[in-house]
Coordinates of C-alpha atoms and ligand atoms in Angstrom, one line a residue:
X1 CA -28.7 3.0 3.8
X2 CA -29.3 -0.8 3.6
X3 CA -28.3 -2.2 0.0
X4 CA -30.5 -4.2 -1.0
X5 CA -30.1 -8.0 -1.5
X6 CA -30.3 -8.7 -5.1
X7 CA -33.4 -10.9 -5.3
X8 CA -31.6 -13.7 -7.0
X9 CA -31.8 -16.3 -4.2
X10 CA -27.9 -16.3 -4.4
X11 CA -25.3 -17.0 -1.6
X12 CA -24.5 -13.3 -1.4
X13 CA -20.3 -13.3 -0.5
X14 CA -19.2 -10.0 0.8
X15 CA -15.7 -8.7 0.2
X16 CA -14.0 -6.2 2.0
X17 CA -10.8 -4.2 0.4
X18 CA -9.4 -4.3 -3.3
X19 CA -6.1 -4.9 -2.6
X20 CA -4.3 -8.3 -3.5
X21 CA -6.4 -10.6 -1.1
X22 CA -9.6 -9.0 -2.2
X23 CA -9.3 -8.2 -5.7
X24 CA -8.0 -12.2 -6.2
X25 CA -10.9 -13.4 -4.3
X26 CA -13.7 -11.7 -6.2
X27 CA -11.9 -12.5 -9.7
X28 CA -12.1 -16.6 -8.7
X29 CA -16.4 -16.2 -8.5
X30 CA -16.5 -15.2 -12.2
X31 CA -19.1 -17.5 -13.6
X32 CA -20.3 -18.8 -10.9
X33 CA -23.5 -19.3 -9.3
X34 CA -23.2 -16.5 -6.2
X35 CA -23.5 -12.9 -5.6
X36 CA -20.2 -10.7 -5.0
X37 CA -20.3 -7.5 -3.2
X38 CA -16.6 -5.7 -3.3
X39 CA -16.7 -3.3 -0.5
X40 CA -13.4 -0.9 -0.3
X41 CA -12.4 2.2 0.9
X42 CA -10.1 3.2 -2.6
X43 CA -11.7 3.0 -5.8
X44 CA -8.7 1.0 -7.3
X45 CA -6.5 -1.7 -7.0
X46 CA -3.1 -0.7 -5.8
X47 CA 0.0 -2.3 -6.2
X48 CA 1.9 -1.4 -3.7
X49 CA 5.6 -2.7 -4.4
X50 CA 6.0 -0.1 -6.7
X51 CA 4.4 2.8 -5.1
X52 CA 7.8 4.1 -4.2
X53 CA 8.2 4.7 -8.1
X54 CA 5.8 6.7 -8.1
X55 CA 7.3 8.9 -4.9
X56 CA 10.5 9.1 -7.2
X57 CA 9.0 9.9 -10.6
X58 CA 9.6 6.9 -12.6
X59 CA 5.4 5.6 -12.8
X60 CA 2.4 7.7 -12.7
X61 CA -0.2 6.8 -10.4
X62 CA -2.9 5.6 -12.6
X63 CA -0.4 2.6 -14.0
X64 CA 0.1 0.9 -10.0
X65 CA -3.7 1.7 -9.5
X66 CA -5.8 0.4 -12.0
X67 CA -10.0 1.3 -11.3
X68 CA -11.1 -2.0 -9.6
X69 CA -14.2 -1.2 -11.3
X70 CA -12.9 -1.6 -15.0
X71 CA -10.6 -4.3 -14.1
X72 CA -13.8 -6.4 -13.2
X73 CA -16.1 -4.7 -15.4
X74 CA -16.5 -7.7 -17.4
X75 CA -17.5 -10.2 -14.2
X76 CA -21.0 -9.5 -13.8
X77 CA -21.9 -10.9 -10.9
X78 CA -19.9 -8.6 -8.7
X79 CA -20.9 -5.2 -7.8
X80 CA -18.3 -2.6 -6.5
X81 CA -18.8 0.5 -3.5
X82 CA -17.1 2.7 -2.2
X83 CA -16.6 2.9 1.8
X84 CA -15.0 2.4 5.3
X85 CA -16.0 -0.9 7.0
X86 CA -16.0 0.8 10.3
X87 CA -18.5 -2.3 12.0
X88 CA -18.8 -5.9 11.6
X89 CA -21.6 -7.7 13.2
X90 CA -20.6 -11.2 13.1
X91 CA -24.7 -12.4 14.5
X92 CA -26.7 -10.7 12.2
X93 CA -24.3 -11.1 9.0
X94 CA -23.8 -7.8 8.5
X95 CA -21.5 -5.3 7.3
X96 CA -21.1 -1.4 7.9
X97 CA -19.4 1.0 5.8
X98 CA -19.5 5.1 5.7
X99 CA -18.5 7.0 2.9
X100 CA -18.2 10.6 4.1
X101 CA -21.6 11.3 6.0
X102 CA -23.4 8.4 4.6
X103 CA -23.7 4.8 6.2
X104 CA -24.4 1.8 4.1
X105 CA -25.3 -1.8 5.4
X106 CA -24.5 -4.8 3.5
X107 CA -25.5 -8.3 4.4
X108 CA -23.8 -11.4 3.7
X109 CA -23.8 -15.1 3.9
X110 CA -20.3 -15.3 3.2
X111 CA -17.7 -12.5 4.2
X112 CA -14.1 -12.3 3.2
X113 CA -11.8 -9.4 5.5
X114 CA -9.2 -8.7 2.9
X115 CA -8.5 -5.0 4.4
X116 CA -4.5 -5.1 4.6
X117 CA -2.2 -3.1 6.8
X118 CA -1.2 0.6 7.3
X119 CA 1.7 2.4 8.5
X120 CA 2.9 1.8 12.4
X121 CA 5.6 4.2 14.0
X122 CA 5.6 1.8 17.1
X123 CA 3.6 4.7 19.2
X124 CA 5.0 7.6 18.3
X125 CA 2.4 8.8 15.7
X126 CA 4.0 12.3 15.6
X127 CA 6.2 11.6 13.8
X128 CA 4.1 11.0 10.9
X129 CA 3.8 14.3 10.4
X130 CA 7.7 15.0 9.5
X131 CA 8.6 11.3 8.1
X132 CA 5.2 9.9 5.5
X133 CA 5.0 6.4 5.2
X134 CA 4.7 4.6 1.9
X135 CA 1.5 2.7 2.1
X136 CA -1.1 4.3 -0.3
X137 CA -1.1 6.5 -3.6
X138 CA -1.2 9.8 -1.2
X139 CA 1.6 8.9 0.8
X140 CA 3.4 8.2 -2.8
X141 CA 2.3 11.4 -3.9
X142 CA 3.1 13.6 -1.2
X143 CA 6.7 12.0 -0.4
X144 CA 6.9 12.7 -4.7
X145 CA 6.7 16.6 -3.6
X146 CA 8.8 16.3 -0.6
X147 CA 11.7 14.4 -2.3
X148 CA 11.5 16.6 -5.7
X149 CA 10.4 19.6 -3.2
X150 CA 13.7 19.3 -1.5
X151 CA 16.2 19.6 -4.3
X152 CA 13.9 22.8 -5.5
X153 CA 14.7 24.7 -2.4
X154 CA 18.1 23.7 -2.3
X155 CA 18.8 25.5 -5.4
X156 CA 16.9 28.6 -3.7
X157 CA 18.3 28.2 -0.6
X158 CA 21.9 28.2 -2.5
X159 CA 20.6 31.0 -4.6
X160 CA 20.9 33.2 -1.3
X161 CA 23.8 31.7 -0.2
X162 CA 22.0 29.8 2.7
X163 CA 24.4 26.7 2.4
X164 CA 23.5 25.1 6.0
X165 CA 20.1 25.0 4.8
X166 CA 20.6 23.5 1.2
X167 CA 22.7 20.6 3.0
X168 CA 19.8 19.9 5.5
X169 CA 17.5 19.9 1.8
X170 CA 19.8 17.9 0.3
X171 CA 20.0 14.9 3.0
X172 CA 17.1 12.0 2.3
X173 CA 17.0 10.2 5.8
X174 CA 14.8 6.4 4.7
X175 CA 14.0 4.7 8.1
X176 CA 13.6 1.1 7.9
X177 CA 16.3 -1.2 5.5
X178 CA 13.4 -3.9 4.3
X179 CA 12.4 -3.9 0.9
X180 CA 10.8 -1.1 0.6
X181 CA 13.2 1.2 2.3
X182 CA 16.4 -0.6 0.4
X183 CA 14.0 0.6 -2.7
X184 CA 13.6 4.1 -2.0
X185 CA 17.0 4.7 -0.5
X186 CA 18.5 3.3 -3.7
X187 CA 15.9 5.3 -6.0
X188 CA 16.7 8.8 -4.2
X189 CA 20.6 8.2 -5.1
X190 CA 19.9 7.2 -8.7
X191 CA 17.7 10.0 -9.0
X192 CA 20.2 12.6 -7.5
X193 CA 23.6 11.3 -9.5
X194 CA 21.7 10.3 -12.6
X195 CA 18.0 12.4 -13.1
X196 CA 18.4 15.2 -12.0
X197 CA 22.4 15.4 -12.5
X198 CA 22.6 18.3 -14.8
X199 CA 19.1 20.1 -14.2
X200 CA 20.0 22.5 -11.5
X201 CA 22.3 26.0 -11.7
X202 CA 23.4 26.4 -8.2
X203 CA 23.3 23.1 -6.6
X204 CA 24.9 19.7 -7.4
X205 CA 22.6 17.2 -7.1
X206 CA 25.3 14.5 -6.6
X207 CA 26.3 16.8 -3.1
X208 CA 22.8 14.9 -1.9
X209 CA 23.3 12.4 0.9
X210 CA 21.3 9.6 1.5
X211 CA 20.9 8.0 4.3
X212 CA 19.2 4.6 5.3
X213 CA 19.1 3.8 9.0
X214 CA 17.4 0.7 10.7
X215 CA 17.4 -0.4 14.2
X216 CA 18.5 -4.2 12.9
X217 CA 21.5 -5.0 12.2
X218 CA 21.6 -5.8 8.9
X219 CA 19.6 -4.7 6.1
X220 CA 16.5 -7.0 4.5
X221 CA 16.2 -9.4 7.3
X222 CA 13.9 -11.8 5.7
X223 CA 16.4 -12.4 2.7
X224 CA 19.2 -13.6 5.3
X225 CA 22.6 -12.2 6.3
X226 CA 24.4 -13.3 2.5
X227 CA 22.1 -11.4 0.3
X228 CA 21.5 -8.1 3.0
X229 CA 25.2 -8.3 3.0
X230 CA 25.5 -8.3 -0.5
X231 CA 22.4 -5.2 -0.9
X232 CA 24.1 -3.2 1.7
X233 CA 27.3 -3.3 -0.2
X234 CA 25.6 -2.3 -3.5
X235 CA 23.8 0.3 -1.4
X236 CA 27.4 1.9 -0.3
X237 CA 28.9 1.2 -3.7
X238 CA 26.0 4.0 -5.0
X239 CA 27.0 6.2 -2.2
X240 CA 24.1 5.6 0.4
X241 CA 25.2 5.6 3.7
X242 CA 23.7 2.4 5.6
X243 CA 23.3 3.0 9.2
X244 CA 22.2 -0.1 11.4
X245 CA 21.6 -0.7 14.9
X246 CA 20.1 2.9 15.4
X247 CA 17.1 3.0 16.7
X248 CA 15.1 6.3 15.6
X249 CA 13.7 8.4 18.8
X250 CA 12.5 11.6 17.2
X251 CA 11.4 13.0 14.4
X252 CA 10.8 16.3 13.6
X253 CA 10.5 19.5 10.7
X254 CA 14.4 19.8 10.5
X255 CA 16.4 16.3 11.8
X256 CA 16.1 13.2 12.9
X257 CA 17.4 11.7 16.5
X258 CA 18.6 7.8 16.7
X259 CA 20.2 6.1 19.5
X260 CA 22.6 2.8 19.4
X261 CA 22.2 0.5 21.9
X262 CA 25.3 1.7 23.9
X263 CA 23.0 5.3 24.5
X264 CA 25.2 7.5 22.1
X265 CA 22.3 9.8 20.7
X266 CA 23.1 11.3 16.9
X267 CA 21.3 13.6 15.3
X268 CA 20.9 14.1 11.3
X269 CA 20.1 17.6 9.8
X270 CA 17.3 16.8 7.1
X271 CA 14.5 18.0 6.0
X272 CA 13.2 15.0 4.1
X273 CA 12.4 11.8 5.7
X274 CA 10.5 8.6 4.7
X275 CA 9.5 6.1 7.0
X276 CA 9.8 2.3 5.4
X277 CA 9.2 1.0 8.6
X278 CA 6.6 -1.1 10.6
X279 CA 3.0 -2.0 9.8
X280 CA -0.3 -2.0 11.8
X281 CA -3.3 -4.2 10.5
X282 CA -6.0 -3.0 9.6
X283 CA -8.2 -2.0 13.1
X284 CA -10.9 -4.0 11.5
X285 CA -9.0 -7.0 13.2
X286 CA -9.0 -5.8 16.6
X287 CA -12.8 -5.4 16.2
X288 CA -13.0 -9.1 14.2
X289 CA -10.9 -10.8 17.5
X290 CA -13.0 -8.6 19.9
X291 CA -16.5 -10.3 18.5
X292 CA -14.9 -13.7 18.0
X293 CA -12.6 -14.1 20.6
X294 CA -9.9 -14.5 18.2
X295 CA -6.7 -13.7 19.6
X296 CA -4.8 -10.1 18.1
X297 CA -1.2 -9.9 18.0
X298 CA 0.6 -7.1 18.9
X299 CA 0.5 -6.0 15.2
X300 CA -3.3 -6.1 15.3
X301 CA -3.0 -9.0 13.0
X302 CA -5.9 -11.7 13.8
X303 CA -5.1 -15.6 14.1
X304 CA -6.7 -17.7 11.7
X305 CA -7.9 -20.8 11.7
X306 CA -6.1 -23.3 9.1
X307 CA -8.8 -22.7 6.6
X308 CA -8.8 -19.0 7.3
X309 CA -12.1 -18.4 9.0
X310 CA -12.4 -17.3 12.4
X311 CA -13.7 -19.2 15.7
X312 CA -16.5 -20.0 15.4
X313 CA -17.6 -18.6 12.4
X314 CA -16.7 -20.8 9.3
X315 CA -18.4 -18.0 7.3
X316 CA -15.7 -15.7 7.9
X317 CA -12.6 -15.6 6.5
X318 CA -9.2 -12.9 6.7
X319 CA -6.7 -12.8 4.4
X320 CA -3.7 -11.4 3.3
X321 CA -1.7 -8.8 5.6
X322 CA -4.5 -8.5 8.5
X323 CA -4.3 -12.7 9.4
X324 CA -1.8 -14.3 11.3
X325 CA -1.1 -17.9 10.6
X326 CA 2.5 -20.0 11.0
X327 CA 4.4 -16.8 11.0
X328 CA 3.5 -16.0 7.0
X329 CA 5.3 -12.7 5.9
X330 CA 2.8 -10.0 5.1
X331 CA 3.5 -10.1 1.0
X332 CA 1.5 -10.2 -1.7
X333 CA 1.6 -13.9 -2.6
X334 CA -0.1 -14.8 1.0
X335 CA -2.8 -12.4 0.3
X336 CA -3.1 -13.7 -3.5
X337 CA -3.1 -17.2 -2.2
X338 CA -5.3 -16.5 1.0
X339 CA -7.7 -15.1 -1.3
X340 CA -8.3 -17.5 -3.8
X341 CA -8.6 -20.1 -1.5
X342 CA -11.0 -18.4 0.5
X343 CA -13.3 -18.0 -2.2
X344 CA -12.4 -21.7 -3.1
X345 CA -13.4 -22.9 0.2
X346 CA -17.0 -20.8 0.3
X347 CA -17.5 -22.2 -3.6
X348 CA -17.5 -25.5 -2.5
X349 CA -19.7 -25.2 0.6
X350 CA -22.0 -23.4 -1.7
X351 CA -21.6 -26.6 -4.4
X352 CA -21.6 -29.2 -1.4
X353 CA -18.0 -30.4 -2.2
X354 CA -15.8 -31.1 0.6
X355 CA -13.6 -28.7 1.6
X356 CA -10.1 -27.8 -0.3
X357 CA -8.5 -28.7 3.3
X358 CA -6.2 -26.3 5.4
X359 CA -4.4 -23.4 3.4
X360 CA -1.1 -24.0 2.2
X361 CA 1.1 -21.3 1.2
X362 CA 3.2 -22.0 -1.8
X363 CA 6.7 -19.8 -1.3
X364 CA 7.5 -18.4 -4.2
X365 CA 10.5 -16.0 -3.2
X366 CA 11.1 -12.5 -2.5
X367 CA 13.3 -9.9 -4.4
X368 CA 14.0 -6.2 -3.6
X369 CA 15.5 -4.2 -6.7
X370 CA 18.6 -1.8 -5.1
X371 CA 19.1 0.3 -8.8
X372 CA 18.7 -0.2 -12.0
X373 CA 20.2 -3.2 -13.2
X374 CA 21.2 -4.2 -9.3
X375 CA 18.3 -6.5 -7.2
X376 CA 18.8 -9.3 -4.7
X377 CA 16.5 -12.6 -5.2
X378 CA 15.7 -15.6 -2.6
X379 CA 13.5 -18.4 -4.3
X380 CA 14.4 -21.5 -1.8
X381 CA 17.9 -22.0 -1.0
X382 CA 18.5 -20.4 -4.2
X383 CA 19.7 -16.6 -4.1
X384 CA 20.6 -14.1 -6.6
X385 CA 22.2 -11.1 -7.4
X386 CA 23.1 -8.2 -9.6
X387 CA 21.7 -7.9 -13.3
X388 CA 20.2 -11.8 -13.7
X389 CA 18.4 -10.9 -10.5
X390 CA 17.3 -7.5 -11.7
X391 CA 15.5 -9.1 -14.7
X392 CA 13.9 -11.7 -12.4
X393 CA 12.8 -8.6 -10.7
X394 CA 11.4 -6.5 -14.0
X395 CA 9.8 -9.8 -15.2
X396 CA 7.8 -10.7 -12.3
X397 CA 6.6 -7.4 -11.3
X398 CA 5.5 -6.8 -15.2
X399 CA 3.5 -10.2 -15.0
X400 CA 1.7 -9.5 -11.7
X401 CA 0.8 -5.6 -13.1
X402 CA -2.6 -5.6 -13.4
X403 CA -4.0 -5.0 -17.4
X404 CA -2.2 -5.1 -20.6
X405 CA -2.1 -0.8 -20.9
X406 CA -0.4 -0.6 -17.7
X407 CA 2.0 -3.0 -18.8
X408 CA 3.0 -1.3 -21.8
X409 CA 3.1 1.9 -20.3
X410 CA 5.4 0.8 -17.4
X411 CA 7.6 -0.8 -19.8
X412 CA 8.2 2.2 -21.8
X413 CA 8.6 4.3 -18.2
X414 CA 11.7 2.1 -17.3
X415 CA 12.9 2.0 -20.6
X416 CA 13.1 5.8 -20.4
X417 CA 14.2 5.5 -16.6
X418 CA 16.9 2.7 -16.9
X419 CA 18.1 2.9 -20.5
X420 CA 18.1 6.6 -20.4
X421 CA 18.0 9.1 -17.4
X422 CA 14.4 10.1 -17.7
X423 CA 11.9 10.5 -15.3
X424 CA 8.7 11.5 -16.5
X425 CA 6.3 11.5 -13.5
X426 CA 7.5 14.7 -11.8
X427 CA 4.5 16.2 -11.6
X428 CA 3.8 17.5 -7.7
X429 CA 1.1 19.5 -6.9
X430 CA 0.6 21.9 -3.7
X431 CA -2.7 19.7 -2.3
X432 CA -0.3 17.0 -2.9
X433 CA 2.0 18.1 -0.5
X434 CA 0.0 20.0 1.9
X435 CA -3.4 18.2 2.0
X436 CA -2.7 15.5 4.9
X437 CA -1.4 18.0 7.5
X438 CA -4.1 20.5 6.6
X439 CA -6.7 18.2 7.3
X440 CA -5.1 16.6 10.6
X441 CA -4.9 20.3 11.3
X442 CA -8.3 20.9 10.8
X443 CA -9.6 18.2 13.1
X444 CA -13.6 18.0 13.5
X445 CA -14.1 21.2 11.1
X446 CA -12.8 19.0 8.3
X447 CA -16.5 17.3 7.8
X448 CA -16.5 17.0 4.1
X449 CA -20.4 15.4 3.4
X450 CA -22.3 14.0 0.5
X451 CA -25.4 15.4 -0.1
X452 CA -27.6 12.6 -2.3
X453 CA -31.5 13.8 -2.6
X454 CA -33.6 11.2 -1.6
X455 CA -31.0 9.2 -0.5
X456 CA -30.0 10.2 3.4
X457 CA -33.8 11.0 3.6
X458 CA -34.5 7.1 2.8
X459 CA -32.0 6.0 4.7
X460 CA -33.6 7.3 7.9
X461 CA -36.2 5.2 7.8
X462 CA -34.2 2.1 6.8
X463 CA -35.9 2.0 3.8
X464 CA -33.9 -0.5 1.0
X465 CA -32.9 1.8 -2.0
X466 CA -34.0 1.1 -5.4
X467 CA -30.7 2.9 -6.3
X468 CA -30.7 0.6 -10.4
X469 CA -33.6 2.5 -11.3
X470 CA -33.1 5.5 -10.4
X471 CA -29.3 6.8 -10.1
X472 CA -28.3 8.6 -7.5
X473 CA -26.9 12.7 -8.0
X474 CA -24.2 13.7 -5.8
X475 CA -24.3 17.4 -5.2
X476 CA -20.9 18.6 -3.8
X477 CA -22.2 21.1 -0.8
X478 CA -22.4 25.0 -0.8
X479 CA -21.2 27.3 1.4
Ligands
FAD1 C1 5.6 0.1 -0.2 C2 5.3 -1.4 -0.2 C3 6.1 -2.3 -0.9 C4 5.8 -3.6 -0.9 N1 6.6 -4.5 -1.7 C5 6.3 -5.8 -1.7 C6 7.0 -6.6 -2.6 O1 8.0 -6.2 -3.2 N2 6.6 -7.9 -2.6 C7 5.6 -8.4 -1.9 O2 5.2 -9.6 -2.0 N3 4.9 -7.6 -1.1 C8 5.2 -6.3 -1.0 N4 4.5 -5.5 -0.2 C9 3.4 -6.1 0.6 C10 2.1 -6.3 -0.1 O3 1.8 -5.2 -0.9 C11 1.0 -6.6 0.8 O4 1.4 -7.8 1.5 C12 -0.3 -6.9 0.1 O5 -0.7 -5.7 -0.5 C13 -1.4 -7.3 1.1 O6 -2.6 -7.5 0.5 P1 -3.9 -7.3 1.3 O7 -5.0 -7.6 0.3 O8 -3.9 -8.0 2.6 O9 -4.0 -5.7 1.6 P2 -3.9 -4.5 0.6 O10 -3.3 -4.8 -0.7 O11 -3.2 -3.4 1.4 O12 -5.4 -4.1 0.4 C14 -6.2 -3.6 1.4 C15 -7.5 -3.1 0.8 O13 -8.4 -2.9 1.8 C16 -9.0 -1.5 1.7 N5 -9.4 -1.2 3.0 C17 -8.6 -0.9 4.1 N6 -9.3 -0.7 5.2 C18 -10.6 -0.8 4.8 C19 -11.9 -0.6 5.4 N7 -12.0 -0.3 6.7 N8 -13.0 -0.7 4.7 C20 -13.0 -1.0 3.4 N9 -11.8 -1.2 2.7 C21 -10.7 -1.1 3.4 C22 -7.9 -0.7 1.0 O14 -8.4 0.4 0.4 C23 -7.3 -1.8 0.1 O15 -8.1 -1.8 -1.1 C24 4.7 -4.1 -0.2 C25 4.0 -3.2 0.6 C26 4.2 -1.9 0.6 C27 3.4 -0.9 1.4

């Protein structure tokens, strides 16, 4: 299915991913003279750095993950589809996506790669299946079930008098001590000694034990060894046991396995594991440094130019987590940045302005809340701790929320969660829990397939689609 090219003579800029990179690109075109296509596999715009409140029950999805759709419903010169880039051809200028059984072709004159990272468990994909990573609203989701799942059949399990089991339930084993693992391991404490404190009949949920464990050895790295220091004590002081220099070698249904560097092999009993550590860019720039000859680090992140574009092809630029340029962290304010000046740089070739120059990232600082009222800041040389840093925290993360409605409503979530003990968002549902697995289980019979008359038929012939005036049905398929 080709989409057609709007026939407004416009430099047509194709963006791929709504994420921060992409969604801040698009938003710099409004008003101006060019055509934006938004191509992304999710329908919203997520914001990941507090998708593990989600997992624990403080925010409900829709608040972190806003429709990318009605946050740029009033920019009119974008339009928005859904689908998987799965092909880049840098010579003809054009860009493939599929969206179940369908395949769409967009072309561009201008192309921004904005398509972020995923989980990596350093080759040992396995054990993914035992330990979810925290990178989407799914993994959120389904590590909600597991954690709440846990303390659930702890109380059976103690209900029959099965106590081994209920202390294998009861121990949360986080694997990886950056920010987002420091998050989650400080969440599942607050969660078992203050949420769910008095809710169960034949467990304690202060008898849970977490446990953070990292092969480093100290916890958040990038904040430096004062402030990991000072997290890892205010870890320990909330009872979450902080293993470091363990480096995890299996996984599986009941335990995990981790080995120090002097070979001594422990093993944890637990049932419930998150993995908070590694990342893999996006595959789309392995194919990118394949067709350009632009070198892929081990990470599968692709080196940039200094203006962002690739070798050779000024019209193509990667931002945010999937680049690699002077060692920038993959963090929201490089993809922000990285964006906005990408679309910068193509306005002004399109205006005939000399170009904005190479990219320069403006540091803004890093923070990682621990509990409520606790978080660790680095701006600079300046760092911060406790409560004034936990309000540095709640103010940024409130600014950078996308909409005014999500705001409010996250405000009113931690004022339930940190004022009083209340988690709202507990909500787990079986497909929740069970979907991923399922389908990895099912392999190639899971073929899921959109049926849209006219459509497929068209596409066969490579016919454009006139898809304005006449909009598409999608039947969902019969047995
Ligand atoms: C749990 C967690 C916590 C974090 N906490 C922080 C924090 O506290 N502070 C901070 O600064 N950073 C944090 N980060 C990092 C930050 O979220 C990322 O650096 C940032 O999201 C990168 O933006 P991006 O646009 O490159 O990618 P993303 O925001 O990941 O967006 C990628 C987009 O591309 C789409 N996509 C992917 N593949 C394809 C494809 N083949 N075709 C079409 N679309 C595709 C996705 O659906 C998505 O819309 C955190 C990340 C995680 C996972």
């Amino acid at each position: 299915m080709e989409i057609e090219k709007k026939s407004t003579g416009r430099h047509r800029v194709v963006i791929v991913g709504s994420g921060f990179g992409g969604l801040f690109a698009a938003t710099k075109f409004k008003d101006e003279d060019v055509d934006v296509v938004l191509v992304s596999s999710t329908t919203h715009h997520l914001f990941q750095p507090l998708l593990y409140q989600v997992a624990t029950g403080i925010l409900s999805e829709g608040v972190i993950a806003p429709s990318t759709r009605e946050v740029l419903k009033k920019q009119k010169n974008v339009e928005i589809f859904i689908g998987t880039v799965t092909d880049i051809d840098v010579d003809a200028k054009r860009v493939t996506a599929e969206l179940l059984d369908s395949t769409q072709v967009y072309d561009y004159d201008s192309l921004i790669v904005a398509a972020g990272a995923g989980q990596s468990y350093f080759g040992n994909d396995h054990f993914a299946q035992f330990a979810p990573g925290m990178k989407s609203i799914d993994d959120a989701l389904e590590l909600r079930g597991r954690i709440f799942g846990a303390f659930e059949t702890a109380e059976l399990a103690a209900a029959a008098g099965q106590w081994d089991d209920v202390r294998s339930l009861l121990t949360f084993v986080v694997v990886g001590a950056g920010p987002t693992g420091v998050e989650m391991a400080g969440q599942i404490s607050e969660l078992a000694n203050r949420t769910l404190a008095d809710d169960f009949r034949h467990i304690n949920p202060k008898d849970a034990r977490v446990v953070l464990v990292d092969a480093a050895p100290q916890v958040l790295p990038p904040f430096g060894a004062n402030l990991g220091k000072k997290a890892q004590g205010q870890l320990e002081s909330m009872g979450v046991e902080v293993l470091l220099g363990q480096m995890v070698t299996n996984v599986d249904a009941t335990g995990i396995e981790m080995k120090t560097e002097d070979g001594t092999v422990t093993r944890i009993d637990s049932v419930c594991k998150v993995w908070a550590a590694g990342v893999a860019a996006s595959p789309l720039g392995k194919l990118l440094g394949e067709k350009t000859g632009a070198e892929v680090d081990r990470s599968g992140r692709i080196a940039v130019q200094p203006d962002l574009s690739l070798p050779g092809h000024p019209e193509i630029y990667v931002v945010g987590d999937m680049m690699s340029l002077n060692k920038l962290p993959g963090v929201a304010q490089v993809a922000i940045q990285g964006g906005r000046y990408a679309a910068t740089s193509i306005l002004a070739r399109v205006k005939g302005q000399p170009s904005p120059g190479p990219f320069k990232y403006f540091d803004k600082g890093s923070m990682a809340t621990i509990s409520r009222f606790s978080a660790v800041t680095k701006v600079g040389r300046l760092e911060t701790e406790g409560f004034i840093a936990w309000l540095m925290w709640l103010g940024v993360h409130l600014f950078y929320i996308i909409g005014f409605k999500s705001r409010l409503t996250t405000m009113i979530s931690w004022a339930l969660a940190f004022l009083g003990d209340n988690r709202d968002e507990r909500t787990a549902t079986e497909q929740q829990v069970h979907a991923r697995l399922a389908i990895d289980e099912l392999g190639d019979k899971y073929r899921p397939s959109v049926e849209v008359p006219g459509l497929l038929a068209e596409s066969k012939t490579n016919h454009a689609i006139e898809a304005k005036d006449e909009p598409a049905q999608i039947e969902t398929p019969k047995n």
